[in-house]
Coordinates of C-alpha atoms and ligand atoms in Angstrom, one line a residue:
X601 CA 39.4 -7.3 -31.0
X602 CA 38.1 -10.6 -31.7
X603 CA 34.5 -11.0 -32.8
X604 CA 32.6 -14.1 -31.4
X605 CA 29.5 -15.3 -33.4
X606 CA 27.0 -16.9 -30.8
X607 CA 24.8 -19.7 -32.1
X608 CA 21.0 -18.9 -30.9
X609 CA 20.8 -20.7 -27.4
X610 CA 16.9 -20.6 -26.7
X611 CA 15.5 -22.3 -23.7
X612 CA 12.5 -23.9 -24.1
X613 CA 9.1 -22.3 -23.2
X614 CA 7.4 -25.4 -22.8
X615 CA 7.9 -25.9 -19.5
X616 CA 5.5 -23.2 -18.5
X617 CA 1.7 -23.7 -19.3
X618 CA 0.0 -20.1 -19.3
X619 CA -3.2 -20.4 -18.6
X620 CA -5.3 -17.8 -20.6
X621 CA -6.6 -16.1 -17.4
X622 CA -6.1 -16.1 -14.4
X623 CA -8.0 -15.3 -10.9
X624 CA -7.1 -13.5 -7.9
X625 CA -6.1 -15.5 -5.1
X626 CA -8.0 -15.2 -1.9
X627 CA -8.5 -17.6 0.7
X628 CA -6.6 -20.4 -0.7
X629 CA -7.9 -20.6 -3.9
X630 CA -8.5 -18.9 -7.3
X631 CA -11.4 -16.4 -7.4
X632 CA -13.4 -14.2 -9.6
X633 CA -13.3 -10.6 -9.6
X634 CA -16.6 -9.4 -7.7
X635 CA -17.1 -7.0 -10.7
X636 CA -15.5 -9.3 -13.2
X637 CA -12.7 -6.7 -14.5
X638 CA -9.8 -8.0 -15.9
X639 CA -6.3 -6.2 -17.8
X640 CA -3.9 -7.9 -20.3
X641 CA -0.1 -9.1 -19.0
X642 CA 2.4 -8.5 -22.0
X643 CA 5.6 -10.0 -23.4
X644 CA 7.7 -7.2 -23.3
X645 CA 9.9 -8.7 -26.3
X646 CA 7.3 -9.4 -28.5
X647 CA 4.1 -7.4 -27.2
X648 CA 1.9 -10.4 -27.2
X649 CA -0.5 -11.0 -25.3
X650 CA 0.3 -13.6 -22.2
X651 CA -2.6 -14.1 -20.4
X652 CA -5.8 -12.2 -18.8
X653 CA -6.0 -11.5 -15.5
X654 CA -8.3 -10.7 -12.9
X655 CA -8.0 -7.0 -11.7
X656 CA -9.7 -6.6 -8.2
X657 CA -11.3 -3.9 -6.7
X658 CA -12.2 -2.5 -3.2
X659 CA -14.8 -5.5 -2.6
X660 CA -12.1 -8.0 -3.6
X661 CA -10.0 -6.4 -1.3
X662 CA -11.5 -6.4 2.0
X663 CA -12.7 -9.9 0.8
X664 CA -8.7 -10.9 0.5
X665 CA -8.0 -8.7 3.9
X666 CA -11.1 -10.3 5.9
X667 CA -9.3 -13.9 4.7
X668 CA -5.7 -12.7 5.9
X669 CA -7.5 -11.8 9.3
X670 CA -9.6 -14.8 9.8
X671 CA -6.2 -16.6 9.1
X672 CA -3.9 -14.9 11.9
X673 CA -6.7 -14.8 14.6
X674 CA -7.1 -18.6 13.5
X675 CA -4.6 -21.6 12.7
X676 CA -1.6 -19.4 11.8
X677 CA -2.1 -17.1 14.8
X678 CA -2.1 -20.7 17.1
X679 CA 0.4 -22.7 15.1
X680 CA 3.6 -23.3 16.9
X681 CA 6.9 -21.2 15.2
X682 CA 8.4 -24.4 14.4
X683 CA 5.6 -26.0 12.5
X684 CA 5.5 -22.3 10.7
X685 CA 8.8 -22.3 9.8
X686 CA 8.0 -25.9 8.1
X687 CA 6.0 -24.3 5.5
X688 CA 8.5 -21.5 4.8
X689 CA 11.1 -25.0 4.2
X690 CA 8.4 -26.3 1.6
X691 CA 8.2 -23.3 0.0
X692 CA 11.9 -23.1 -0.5
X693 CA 12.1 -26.2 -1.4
X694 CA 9.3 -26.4 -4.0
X695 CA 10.6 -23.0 -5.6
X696 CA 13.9 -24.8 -6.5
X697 CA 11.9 -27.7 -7.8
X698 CA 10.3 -25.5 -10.3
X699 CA 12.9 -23.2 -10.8
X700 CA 13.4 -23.5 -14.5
X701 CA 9.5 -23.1 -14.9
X702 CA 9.9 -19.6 -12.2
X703 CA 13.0 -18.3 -14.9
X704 CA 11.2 -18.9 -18.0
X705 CA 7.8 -17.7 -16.6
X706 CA 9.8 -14.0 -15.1
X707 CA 11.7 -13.8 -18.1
X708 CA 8.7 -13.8 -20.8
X709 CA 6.6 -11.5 -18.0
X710 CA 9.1 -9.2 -17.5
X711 CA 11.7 -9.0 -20.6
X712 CA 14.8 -9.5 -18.4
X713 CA 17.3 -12.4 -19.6
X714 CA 16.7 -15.9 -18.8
X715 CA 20.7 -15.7 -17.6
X716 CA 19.1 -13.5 -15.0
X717 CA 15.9 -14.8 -13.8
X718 CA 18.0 -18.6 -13.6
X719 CA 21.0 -17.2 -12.0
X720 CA 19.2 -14.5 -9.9
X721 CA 15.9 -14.3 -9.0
X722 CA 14.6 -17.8 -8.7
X723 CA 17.9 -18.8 -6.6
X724 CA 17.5 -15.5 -4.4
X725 CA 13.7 -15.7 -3.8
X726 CA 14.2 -19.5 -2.5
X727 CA 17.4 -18.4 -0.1
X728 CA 14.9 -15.5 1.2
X729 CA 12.1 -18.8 2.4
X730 CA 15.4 -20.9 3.6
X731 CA 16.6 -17.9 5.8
X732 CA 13.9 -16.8 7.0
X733 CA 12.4 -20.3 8.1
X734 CA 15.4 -20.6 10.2
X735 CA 14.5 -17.8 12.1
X736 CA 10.8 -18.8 12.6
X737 CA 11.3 -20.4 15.6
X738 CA 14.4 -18.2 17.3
X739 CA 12.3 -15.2 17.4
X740 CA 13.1 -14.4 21.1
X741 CA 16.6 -14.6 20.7
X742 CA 16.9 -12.2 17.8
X743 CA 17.3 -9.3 19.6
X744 CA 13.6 -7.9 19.8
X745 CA 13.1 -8.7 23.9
X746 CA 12.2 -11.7 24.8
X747 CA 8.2 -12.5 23.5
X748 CA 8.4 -9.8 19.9
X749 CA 4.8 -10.5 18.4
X750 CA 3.2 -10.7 15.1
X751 CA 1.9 -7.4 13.8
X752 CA -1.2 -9.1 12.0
X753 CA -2.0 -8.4 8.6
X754 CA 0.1 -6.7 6.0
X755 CA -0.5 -5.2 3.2
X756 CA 2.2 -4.9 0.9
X757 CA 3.0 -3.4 -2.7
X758 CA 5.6 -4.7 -4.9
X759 CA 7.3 -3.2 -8.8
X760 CA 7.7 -5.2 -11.9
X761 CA 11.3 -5.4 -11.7
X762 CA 12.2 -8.4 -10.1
X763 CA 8.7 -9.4 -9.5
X764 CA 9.5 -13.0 -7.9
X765 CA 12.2 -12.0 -5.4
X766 CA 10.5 -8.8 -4.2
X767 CA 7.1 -11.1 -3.2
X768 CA 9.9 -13.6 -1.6
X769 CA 11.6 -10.7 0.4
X770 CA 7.7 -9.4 1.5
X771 CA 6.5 -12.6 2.0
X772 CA 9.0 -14.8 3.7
X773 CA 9.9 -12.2 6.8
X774 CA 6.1 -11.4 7.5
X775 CA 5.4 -15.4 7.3
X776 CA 8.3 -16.0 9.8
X777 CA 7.9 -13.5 11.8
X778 CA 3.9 -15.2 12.4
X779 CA 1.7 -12.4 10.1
X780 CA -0.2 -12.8 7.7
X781 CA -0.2 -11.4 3.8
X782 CA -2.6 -9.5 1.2
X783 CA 0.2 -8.9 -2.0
X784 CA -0.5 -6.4 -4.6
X785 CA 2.4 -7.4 -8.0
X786 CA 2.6 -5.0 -10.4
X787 CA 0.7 -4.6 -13.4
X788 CA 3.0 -5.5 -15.7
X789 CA 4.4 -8.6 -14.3
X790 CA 1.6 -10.3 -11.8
X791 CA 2.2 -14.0 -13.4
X792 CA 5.3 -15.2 -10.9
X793 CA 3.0 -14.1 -8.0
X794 CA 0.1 -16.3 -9.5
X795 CA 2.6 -19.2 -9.6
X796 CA 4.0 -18.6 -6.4
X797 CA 0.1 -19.1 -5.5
X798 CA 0.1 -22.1 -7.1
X799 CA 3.1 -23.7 -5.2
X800 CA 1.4 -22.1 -1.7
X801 CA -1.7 -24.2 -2.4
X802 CA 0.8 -27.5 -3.6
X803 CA 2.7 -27.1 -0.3
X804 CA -1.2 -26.9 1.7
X805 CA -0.4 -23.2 3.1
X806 CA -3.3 -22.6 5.3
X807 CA -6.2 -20.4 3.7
X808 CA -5.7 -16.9 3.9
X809 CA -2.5 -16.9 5.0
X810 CA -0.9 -15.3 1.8
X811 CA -3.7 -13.9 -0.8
X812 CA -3.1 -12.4 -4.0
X813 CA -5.0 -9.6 -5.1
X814 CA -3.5 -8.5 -8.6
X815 CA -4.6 -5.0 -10.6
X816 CA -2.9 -1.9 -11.2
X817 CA -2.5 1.3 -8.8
X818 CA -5.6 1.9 -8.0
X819 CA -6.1 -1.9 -6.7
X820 CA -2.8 -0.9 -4.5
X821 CA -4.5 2.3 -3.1
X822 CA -7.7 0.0 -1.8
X823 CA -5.2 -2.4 -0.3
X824 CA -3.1 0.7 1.4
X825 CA -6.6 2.4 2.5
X826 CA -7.8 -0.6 4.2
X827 CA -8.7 0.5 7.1
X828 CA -8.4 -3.4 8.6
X829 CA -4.4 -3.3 8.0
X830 CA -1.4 -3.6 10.5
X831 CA 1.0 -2.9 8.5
X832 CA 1.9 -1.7 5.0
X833 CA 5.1 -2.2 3.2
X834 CA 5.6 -0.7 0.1
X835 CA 8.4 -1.3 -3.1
X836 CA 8.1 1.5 -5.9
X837 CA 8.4 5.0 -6.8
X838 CA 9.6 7.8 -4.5
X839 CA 6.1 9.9 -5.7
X840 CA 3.8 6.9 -4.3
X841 CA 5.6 6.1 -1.7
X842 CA 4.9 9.5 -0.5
X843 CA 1.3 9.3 -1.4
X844 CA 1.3 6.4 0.9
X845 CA 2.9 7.9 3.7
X846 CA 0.4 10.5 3.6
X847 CA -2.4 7.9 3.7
X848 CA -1.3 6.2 6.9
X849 CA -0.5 9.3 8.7
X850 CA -2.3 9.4 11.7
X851 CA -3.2 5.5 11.9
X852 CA -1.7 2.6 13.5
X853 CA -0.7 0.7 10.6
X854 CA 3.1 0.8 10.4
X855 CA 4.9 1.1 7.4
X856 CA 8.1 0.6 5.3
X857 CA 9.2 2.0 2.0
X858 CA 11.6 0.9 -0.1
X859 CA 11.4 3.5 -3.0
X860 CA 14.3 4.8 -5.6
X861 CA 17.6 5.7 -6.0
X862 CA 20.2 7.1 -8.2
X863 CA 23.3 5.7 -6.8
X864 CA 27.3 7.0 -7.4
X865 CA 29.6 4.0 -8.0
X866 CA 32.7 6.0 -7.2
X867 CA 36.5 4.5 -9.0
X868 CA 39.5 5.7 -7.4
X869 CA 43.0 5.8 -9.4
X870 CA 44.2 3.0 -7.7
X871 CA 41.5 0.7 -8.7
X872 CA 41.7 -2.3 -10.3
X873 CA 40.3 -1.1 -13.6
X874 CA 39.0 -4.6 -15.4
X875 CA 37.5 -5.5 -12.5
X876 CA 36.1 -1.7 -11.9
X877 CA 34.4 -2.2 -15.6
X878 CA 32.5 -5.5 -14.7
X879 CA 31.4 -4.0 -11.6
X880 CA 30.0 -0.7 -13.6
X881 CA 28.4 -2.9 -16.1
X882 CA 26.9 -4.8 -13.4
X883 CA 25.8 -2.6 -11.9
X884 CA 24.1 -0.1 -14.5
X885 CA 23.3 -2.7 -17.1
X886 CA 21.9 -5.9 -15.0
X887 CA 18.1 -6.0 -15.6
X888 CA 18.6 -3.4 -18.3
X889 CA 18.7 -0.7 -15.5
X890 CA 15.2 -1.4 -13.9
X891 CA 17.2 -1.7 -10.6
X892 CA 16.6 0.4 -7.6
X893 CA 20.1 0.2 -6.4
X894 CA 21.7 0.6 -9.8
X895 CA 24.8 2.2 -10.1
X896 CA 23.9 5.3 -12.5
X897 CA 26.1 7.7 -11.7
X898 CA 29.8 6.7 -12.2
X899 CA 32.1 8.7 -10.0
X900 CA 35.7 8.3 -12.0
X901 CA 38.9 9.8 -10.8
X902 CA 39.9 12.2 -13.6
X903 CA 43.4 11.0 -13.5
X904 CA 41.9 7.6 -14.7
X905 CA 39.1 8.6 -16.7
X906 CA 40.4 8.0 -20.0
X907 CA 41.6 4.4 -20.2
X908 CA 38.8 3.4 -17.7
X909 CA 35.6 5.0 -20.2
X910 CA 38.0 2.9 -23.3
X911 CA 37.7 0.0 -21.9
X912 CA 34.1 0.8 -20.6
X913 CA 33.0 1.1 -24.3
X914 CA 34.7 -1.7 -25.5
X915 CA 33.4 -4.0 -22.9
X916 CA 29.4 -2.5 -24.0
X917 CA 30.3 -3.4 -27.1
X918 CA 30.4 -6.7 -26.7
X919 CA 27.2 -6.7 -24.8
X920 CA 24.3 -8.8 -26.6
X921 CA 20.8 -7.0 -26.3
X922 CA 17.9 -9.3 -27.8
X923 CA 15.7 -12.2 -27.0
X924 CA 14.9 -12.7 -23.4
X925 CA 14.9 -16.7 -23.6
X926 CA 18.5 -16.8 -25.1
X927 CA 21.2 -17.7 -22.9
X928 CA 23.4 -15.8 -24.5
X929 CA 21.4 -12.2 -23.8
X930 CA 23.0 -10.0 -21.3
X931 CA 20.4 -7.0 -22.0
X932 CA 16.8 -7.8 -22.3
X933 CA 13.6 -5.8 -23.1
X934 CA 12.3 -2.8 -21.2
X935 CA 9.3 -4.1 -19.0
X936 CA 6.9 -1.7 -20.9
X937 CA 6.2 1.2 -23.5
X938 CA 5.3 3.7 -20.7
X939 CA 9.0 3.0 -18.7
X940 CA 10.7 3.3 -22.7
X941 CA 8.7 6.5 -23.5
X942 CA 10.6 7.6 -19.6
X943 CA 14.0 6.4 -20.7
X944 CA 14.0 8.0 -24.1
X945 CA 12.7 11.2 -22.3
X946 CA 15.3 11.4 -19.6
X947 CA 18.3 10.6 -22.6
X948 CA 17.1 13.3 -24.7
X949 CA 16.9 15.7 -21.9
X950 CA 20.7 14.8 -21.8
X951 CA 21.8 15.7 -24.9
X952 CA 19.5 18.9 -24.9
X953 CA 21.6 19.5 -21.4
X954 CA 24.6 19.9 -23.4
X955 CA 26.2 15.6 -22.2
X956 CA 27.6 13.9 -25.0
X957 CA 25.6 10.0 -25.8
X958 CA 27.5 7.3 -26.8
X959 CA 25.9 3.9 -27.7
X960 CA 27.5 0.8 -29.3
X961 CA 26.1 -0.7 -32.5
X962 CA 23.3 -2.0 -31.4
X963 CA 20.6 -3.3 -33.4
X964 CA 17.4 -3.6 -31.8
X965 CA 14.4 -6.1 -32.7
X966 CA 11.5 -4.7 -34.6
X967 CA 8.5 -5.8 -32.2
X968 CA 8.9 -5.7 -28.6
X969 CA 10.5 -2.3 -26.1
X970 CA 14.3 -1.6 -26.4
X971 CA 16.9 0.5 -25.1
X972 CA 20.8 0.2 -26.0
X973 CA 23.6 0.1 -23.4
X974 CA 23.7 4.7 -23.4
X975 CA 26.4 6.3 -21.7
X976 CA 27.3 9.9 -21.3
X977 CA 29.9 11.6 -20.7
X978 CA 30.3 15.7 -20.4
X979 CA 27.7 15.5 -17.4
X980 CA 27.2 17.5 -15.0
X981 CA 25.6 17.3 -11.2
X982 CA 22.5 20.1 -12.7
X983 CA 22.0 17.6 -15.6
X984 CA 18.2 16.0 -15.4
X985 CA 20.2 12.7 -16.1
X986 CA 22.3 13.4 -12.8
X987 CA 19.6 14.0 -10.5
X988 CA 16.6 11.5 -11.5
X989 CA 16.0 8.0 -11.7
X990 CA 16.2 7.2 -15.2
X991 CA 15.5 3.3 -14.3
X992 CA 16.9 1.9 -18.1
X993 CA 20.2 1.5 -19.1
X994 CA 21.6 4.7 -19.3
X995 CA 24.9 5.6 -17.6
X996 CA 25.9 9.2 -16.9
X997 CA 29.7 10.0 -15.9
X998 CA 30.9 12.5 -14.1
X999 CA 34.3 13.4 -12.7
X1000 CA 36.3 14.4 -9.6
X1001 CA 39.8 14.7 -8.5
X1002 CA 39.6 14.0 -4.1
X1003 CA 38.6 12.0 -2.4
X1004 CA 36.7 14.7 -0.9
X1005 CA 35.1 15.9 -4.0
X1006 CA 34.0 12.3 -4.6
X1007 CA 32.0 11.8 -1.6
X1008 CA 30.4 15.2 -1.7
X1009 CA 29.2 14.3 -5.4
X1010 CA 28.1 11.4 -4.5
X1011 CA 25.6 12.5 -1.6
X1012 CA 24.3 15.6 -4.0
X1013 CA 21.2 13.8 -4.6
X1014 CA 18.0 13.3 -2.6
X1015 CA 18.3 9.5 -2.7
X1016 CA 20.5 7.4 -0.6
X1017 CA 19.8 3.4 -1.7
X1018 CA 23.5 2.7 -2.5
X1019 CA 26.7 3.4 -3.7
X1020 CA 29.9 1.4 -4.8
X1021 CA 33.6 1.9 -4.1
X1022 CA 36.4 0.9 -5.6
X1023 CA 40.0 1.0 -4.8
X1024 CA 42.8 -1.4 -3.7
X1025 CA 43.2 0.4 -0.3
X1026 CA 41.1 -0.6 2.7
X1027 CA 41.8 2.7 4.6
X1028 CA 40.2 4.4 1.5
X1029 CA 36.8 2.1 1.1
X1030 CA 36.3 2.7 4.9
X1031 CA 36.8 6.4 4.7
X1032 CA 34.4 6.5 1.7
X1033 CA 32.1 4.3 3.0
X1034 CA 31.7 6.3 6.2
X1035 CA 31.0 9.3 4.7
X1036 CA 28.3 7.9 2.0
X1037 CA 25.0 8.4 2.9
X1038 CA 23.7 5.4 1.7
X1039 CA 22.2 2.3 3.1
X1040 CA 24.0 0.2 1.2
X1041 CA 27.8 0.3 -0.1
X1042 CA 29.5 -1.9 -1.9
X1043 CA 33.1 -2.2 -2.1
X1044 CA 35.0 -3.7 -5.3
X1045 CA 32.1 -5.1 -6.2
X1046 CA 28.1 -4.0 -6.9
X1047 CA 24.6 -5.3 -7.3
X1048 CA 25.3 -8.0 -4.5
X1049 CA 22.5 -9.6 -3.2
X1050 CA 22.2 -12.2 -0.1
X1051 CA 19.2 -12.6 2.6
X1052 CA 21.4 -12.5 5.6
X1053 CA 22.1 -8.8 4.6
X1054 CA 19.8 -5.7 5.4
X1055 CA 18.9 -3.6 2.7
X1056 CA 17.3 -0.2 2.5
X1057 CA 17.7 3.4 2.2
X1058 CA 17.8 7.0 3.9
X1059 CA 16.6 9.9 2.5
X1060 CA 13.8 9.6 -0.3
X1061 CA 14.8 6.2 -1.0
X1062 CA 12.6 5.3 2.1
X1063 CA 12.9 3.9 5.6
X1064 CA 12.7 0.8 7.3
X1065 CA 15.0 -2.5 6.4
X1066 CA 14.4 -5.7 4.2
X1067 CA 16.6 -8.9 4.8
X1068 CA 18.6 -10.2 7.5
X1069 CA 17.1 -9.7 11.3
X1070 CA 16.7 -6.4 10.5
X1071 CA 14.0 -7.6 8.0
X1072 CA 11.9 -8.9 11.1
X1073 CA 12.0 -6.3 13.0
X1074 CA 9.3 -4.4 10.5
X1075 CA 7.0 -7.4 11.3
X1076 CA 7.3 -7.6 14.7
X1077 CA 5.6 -5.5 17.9
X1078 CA 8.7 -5.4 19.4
Ligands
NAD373 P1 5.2 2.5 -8.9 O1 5.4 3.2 -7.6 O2 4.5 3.1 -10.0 O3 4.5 1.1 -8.6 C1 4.9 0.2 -7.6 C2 3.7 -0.6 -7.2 O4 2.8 0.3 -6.6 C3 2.9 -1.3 -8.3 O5 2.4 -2.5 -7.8 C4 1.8 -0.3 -8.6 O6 0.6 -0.9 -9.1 C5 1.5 0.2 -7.2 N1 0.9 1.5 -7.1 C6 0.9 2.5 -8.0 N2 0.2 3.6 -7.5 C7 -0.2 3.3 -6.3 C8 -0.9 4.0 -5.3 N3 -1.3 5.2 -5.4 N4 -1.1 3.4 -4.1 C9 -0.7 2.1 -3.9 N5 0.0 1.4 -4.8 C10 0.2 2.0 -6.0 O7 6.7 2.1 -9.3 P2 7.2 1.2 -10.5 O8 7.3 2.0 -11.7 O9 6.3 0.0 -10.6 O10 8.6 0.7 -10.0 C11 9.7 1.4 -10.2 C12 10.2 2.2 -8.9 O11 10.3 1.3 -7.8 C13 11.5 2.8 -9.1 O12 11.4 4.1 -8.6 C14 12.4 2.0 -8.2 O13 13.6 2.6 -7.8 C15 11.6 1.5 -7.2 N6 12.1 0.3 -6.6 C16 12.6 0.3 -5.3 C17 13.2 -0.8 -4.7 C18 13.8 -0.8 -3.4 O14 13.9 -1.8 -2.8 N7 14.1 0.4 -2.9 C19 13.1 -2.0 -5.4 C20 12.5 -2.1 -6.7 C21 12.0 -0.9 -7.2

């Protein structure tokens, strides 16, 4: 094989000015914590320190909820679809303006590859505002009678993983669909949400129409236990998603979870196997894993087993793991020590389970949270590495020989986010797909992403829909 030196290809981090703390955002503007708390925001790929920022508590809540509710009884509850959707069009617009800034910003905050946050997130999070805009305005002809309401207020709880494009995929629906926000980030990765704060105030979002309340779990339980909510929609964990579920039993707030997955990307013999290959590594190794969706089970025909995991491992070979801001870096840092000490957990549990690890030369950087491209072979459905959600890049393989066998591996798990097909026959994708209890299935391809399309899951990976009409629907009274 030929060996290809890359030159370093940095891009600049210039264009973002960190500010060394920042505020939570309540009412249209930049705030102090009412007990003046604050926690530290980390590079993942270097472990220093990016900025301080305000952690609120139950006071800044209800302060941040009382805003959101002042601001739907008042000029958003009044304002006329089309002039809402106008604001949803700035936003858009403005997040492709500063798109470079967004990618660099993401990609120091979170550890994932600029390649990423440029290609991916930023582009995504401003096709969420454009799509949902357009529907601002067509709200009685989507299907939800003829006069579908605003809820009110939401509440909503996002993950560190693709911090940007889950606020975009909260935000944008609830906005359209006339509600108003309170947004909880994650801990590890508020600073895209303080930005997107920044362009709400540049485009004159009314006050209290979107508010920011940043902070770590317990910040999200005062925000979910708010007894002044509508609605609640929740990205993260299976385990708090059920907490969650149990807190709002018995109210009137609705609720939507979008919560794990451990999903089987299943190659039949006739599949194209280069093409397969991409698709696996997309779909295991994009974002180093931290996907919710990712593809972490392959499902390989055993008759094809052999020349497809040969080119797998030549293909990780060539993958380059290392600084987030080089162009060049398909696998970028884990998001934090805690989600590392979980990913070298889970892997040893695998080789203590008897599967066989295989990793390319890799050599990792001395500062900063790393995991290599892992796959294992030799596993079987009992396996811990099987059955959870490892969430790094770790890939376990398993076998089967019908088509039959294939699907009933496949839905042996308690998730059911998505799944991946791939074969040269229609007949066979359809069968497959049919039969995959997943809400999402991909064929010939994986990890595709577009607003227009509903996502979501059955099973412990949560209920309720994000994207497409079906994304209003959870922010209607319809
Ligand atoms: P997490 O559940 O620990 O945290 C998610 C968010 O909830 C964070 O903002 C956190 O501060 C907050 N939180 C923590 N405890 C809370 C509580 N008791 N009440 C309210 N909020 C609380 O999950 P994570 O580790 O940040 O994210 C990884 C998980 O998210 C994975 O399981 C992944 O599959 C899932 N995920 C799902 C999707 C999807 O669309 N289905 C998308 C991305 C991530």
């Amino acid at each position: 094989m030929p060996v290809f030196d890359y030159a370093p290809a940095p891009e600049s981090r210039d264009i973002v000015a960190l500010r060394p703390g920042y505020g939570l955002f309540v009412d249209g503007a930049f705030t102090e914590p009412a007990d003046g708390g604050t926690f530290k925001t980390v590079n993942p790929a270097t472990e220093e320190v990016l900025a301080e920022v305000a952690e609120a508590g139950p006071a800044d809540v209800d302060r941040a909820v009382a805003a959101a509710r002042r601001a739907f009884d008042g000029v958003w509850g009044r304002m006329r679809p089309a002039e809402r959707a106008k604001y949803l069009f700035r936003i858009a617009r403005v997040l492709q303006e500063r798109a470079r800034e967004f990618a660099v910003l993401e990609s120091l905050d979170n550890g994932k590859p600029i390649r990423e946050s440029r290609d991916v997130d930023v582009p995504l999070a401003a096709a969420h505002f454009f799509y949902y805009a357009g529907w601002a305005d067509k709200l009685r002809w989507a299907g939800f009678g003829g006069d579908p309401r605003p809820l009110g207020v939401a509440g909503q709880v996002i993950p560190w993983n693709f911090p940007l494009l889950m606020a975009a995929w909260k935000l944008a629906p609830a906005l359209a669909a006339g509600n108003t926000c309170v947004l909880k980030p994650a801990e590890t990765t508020p600073l895209s949400a303080l930005l997107l704060a920044e362009v709400l105030q540049q485009v004159d979002l009314p006050p209290g129409v979107v508010n920011i309340v940043t902070g770590a779990g317990g910040t999200g339980r005062a925000l979910v236990a708010h007894g002044g909510l509508d609605k609640v929609a929740f990205t993260g964990s299976t385990e708090v998603g059920k907490q969650i579920q149990r807190t709002l039993a018995g109210t009137r707030t609705k609720l939507t979870l979008e919560l794990g997955g451990k999903a089987a990307n299943i190659v039949f013999d006739d599949a194209p196997l280069d093409q397969a290959v991409e698709g696996i590594v997309n779909g295991i190794f994009f974002n180093q894993g931290h996907v919710c969706c990712a593809g972490s089970r392959l499902l390989v025909q055993e008759s094809v087993a052999e020349p497809l995991l040969e080119r797998l491992k030549q293909r990780l070979a060539t993958l380059r793991l290392g600084d987030p801001l080089d162009k060049n870096t398909d696998i970028g840092a884990v998001n934090s020590a805690a989600q590392l000490e979980r990913i070298t957990e889970l892997a040893a549990s695998g080789d203590a389970e008897g599967a066989v690890r295989w990793q390319p030369e890799c050599p990792l950087p001395d500062r900063g949270w790393w995991f290599p491209p892992t796959l294992f072979t030799g596993v079987s459905q009992s396996h811990r590495i099987a059955r959870e959600e490892i969430f790094g890049p770790v890939l376990s393989v398993l076998t089967f020989r019908t088509p039959d066998e294939a699907v009933v591996k496949a839905n042996n798990t308690p998730y059911g986010l998505s799944a991946g097909v791939w074969s040269e026959k229609g007949s066979r994708i359809l069968w497959t797909a049919q039969r995959l209890r997943a809400g999402v299935v991909w064929a010939n391809t994986f990890n595709r992403f577009d607003p227009a399309s509903p996502f979501g899951g059955y099973k412990e990976s949560g209920f309720g829909r994000e994207g497409g009409r079906h994304g209003l629907e959870a922010y209607l009274d319809a």
